[in-house]
Tab-separated table of C-alpha atoms in Angstrom:
chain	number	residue	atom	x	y	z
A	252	UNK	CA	7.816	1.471	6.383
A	253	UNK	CA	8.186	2.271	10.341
A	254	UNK	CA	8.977	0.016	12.803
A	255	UNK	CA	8.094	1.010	16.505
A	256	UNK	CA	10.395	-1.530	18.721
A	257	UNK	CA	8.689	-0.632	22.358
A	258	UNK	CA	5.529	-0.299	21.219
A	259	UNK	CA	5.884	-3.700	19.008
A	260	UNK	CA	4.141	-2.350	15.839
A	261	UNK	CA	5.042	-2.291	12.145
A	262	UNK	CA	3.564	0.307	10.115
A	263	UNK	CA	3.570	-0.852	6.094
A	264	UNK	CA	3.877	1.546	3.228
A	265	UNK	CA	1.478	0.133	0.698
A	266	UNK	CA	2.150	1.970	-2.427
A	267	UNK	CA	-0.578	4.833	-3.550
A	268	UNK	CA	-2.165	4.645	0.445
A	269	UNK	CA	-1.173	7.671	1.702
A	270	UNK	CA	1.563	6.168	3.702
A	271	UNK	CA	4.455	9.082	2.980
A	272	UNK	CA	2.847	11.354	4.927
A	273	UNK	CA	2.306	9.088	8.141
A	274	UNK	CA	6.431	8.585	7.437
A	275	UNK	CA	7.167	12.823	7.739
A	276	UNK	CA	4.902	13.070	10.597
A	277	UNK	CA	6.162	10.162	12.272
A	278	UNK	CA	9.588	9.486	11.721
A	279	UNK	CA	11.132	10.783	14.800
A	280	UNK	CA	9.116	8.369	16.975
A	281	UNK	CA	9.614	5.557	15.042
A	282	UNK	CA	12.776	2.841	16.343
A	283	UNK	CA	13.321	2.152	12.170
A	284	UNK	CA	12.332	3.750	8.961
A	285	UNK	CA	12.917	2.229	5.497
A	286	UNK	CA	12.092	5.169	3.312
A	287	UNK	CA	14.252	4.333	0.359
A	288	UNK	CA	15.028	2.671	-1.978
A	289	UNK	CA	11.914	1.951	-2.741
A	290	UNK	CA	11.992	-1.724	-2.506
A	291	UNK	CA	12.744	-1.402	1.233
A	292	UNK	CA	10.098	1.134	1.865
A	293	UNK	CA	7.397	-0.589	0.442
A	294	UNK	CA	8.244	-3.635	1.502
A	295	UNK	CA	5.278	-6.479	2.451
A	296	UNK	CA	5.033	-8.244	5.715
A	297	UNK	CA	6.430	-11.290	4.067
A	298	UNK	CA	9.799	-10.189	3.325
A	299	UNK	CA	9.678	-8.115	6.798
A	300	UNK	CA	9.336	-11.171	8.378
A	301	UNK	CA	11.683	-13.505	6.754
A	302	UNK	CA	14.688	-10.385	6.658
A	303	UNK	CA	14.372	-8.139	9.280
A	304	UNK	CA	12.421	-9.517	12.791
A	305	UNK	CA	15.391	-11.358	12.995
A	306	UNK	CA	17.098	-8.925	13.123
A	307	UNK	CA	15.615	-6.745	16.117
A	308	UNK	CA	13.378	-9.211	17.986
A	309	UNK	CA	13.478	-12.251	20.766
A	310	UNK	CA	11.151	-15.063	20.344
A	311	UNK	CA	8.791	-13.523	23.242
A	312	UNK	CA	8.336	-10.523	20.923
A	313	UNK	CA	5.048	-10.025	19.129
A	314	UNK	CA	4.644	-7.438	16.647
A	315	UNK	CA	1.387	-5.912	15.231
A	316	UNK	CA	1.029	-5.054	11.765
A	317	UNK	CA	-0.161	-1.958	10.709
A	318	UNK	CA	-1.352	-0.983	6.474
A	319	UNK	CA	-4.161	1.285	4.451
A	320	UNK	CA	-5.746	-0.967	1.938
A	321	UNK	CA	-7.370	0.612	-1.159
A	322	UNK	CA	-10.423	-0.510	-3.066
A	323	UNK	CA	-8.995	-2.470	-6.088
A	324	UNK	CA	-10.180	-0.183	-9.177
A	325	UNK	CA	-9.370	2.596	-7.058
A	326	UNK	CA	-5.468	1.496	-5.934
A	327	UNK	CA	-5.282	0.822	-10.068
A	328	UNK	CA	-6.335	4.218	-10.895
A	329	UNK	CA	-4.128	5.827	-8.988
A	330	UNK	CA	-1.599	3.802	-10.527
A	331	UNK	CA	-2.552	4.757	-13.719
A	332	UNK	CA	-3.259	8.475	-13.224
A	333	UNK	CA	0.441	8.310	-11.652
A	334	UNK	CA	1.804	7.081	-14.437
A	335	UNK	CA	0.220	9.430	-16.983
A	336	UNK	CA	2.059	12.109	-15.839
A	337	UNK	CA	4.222	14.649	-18.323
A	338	UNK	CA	7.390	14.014	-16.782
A	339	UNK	CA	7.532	10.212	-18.290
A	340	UNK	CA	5.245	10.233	-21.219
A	341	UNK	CA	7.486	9.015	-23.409
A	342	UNK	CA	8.742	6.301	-21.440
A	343	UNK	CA	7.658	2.118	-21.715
A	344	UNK	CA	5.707	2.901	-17.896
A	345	UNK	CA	3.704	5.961	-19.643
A	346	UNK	CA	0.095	5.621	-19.413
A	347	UNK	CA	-0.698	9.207	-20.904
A	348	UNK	CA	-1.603	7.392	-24.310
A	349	UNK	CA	-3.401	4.687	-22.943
A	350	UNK	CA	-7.193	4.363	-21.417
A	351	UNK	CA	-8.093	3.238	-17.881
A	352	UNK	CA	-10.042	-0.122	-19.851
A	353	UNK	CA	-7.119	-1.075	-21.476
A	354	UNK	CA	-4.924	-0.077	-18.471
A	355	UNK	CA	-6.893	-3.198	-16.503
A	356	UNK	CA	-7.135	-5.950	-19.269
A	357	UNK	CA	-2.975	-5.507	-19.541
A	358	UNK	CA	-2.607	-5.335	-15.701
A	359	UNK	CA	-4.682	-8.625	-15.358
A	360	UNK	CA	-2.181	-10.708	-18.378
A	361	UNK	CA	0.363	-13.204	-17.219
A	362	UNK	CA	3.226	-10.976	-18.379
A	363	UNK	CA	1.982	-7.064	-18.672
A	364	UNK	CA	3.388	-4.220	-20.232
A	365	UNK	CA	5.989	-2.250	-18.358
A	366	UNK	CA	2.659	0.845	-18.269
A	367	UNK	CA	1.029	-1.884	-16.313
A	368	UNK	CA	3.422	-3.966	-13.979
A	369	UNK	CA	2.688	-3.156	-10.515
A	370	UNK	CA	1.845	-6.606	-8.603
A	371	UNK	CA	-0.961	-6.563	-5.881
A	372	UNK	CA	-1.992	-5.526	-2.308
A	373	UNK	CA	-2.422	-8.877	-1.676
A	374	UNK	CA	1.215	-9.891	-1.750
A	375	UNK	CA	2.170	-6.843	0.356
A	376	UNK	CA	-0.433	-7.670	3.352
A	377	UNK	CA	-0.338	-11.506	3.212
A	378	UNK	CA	2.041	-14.236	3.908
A	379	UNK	CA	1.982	-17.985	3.972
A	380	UNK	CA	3.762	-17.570	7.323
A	381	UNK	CA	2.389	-16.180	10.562
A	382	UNK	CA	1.334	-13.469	10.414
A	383	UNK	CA	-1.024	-14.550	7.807
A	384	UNK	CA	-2.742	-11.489	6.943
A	385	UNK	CA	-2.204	-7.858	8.574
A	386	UNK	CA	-3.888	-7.470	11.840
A	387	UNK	CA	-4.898	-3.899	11.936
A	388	UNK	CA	-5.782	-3.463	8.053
A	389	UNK	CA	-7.585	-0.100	7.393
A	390	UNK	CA	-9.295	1.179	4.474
A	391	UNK	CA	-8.037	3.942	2.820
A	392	UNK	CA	-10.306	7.111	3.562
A	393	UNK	CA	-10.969	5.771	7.294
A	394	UNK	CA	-7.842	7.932	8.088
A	395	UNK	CA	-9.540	8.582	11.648
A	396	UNK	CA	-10.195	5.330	12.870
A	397	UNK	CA	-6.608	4.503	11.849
A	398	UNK	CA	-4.996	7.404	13.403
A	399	UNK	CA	-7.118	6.764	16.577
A	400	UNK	CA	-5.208	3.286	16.649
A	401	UNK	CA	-2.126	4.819	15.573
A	402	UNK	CA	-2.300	7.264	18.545
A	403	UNK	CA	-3.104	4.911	21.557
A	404	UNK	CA	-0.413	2.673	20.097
A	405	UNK	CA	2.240	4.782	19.589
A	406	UNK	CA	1.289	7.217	22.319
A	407	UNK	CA	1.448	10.195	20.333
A	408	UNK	CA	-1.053	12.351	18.371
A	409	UNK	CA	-1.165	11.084	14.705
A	410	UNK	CA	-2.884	13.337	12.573
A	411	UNK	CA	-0.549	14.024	9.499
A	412	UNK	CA	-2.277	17.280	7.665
A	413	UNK	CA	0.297	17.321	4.271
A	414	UNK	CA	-0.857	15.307	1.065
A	415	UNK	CA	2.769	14.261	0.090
A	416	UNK	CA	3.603	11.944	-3.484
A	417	UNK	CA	0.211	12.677	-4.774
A	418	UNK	CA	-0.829	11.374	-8.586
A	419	UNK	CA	-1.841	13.697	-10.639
A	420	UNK	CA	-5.063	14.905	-11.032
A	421	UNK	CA	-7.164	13.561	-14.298
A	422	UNK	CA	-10.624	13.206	-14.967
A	423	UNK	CA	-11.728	10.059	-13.519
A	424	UNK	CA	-13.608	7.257	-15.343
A	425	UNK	CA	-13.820	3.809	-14.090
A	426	UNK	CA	-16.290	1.920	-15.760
A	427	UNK	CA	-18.590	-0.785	-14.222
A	428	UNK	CA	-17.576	-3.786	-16.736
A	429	UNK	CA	-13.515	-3.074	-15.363
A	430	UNK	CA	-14.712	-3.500	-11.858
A	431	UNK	CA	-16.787	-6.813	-12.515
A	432	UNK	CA	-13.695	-7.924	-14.498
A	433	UNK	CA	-11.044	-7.038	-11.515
A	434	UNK	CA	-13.906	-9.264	-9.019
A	435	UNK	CA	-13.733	-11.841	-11.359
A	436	UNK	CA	-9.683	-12.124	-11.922
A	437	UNK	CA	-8.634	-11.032	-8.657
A	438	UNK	CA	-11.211	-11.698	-5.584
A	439	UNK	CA	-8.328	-12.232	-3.156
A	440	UNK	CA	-8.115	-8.203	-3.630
A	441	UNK	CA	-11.844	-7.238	-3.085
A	442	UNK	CA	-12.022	-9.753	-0.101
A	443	UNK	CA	-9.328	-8.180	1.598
A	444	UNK	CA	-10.460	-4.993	1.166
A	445	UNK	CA	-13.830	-5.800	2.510
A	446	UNK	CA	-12.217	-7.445	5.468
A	447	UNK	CA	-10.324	-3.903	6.150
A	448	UNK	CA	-11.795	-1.472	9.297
């Protein structure tokens, strides 16, 4: 997470967007960087809102809010394929044993698995508080548009060129059935993607 005090914009790290490379290209113009632990960096405009703006702003100041949104299947499957990797296959948040099906009907449960505890977009991008939902909410691949923002708002060029924290790579199969079972069980997800530049 950045925070740009002049310019009056927060930049979100939604997990699995891209976000830690806008972070190393970025940081030295940015008033405030959260970049660990984690629960700081990634976290959503509610607790941003209720913690910190009172922290560094007046009454008269209005902040944008900046995040990448994935599609819902796809934000899971990078997830999963993160969590497959060697380095933790023996661990209760291993997915290397499990498939992407499965992965989905434990995520959507009342109380998952450790393999499939992550929470939502949603609850990252939303609040019950003004601001309701991010203002400038981009879809993950429409990097341009977003650093086109970025760049007129900031008044730098953004264009970060290094893939940093990326999953590893595994043969991807997302069937049909898990995405009409995701639309069913979570539509807030799908809607907000939609709703995304």
């Amino acid at each position: 997470m950045m925070v740009f005090i002049r310019q009056e914009l927060v930049m979100l790290s939604v997990p699995k967007t891209g976000t830690h490379s806008y972070i190393d290209h970025l940081q030295g113009n940015a008033d405030i960087v959260f970049k660990h632990p984690q629960n700081l960096k990634h976290m959503g405009v509610r607790k941003f809102t209720k913690k910190v703006l009172p922290l560094i702003a007046n009454q008269e100041t209005k902040f944008e809010y900046f995040a990448f949104i994935r599609h819902p299947a796809d934000w899971l499957w990078s997830w999963y394929s993160y969590r497959a990797r060697p380095g933790i296959a023996n661990r209760p948040s291993s997915t290397a044993n499990i498939d992407f099906s499965t992965f989905i009907r434990e995520y959507l449960t009342p109380n998952p698995p450790e393999f499939a505890k992550i929470g939502t977009q949603s609850t990252l991008v939303t609040s019950n508080e003004a601001p309701f939902v991010v203002d400038n909410l981009f879809k993950y691949g429409n990097q341009d548009e977003a650093n086109r923002f970025l760049s007129s708002k900031i008044g730098v060029n953004v264009s970060p060129n290094k893939v940093l924290n990326k999953s590893p790579e595994i043969v991807k199969v997302i069937h049909p059935s898990d995405i009409q079972l995701l639309e069913k069980e979570r539509p807030r997800e799908f809607e907000l993607y939609e709703s995304a530049r």
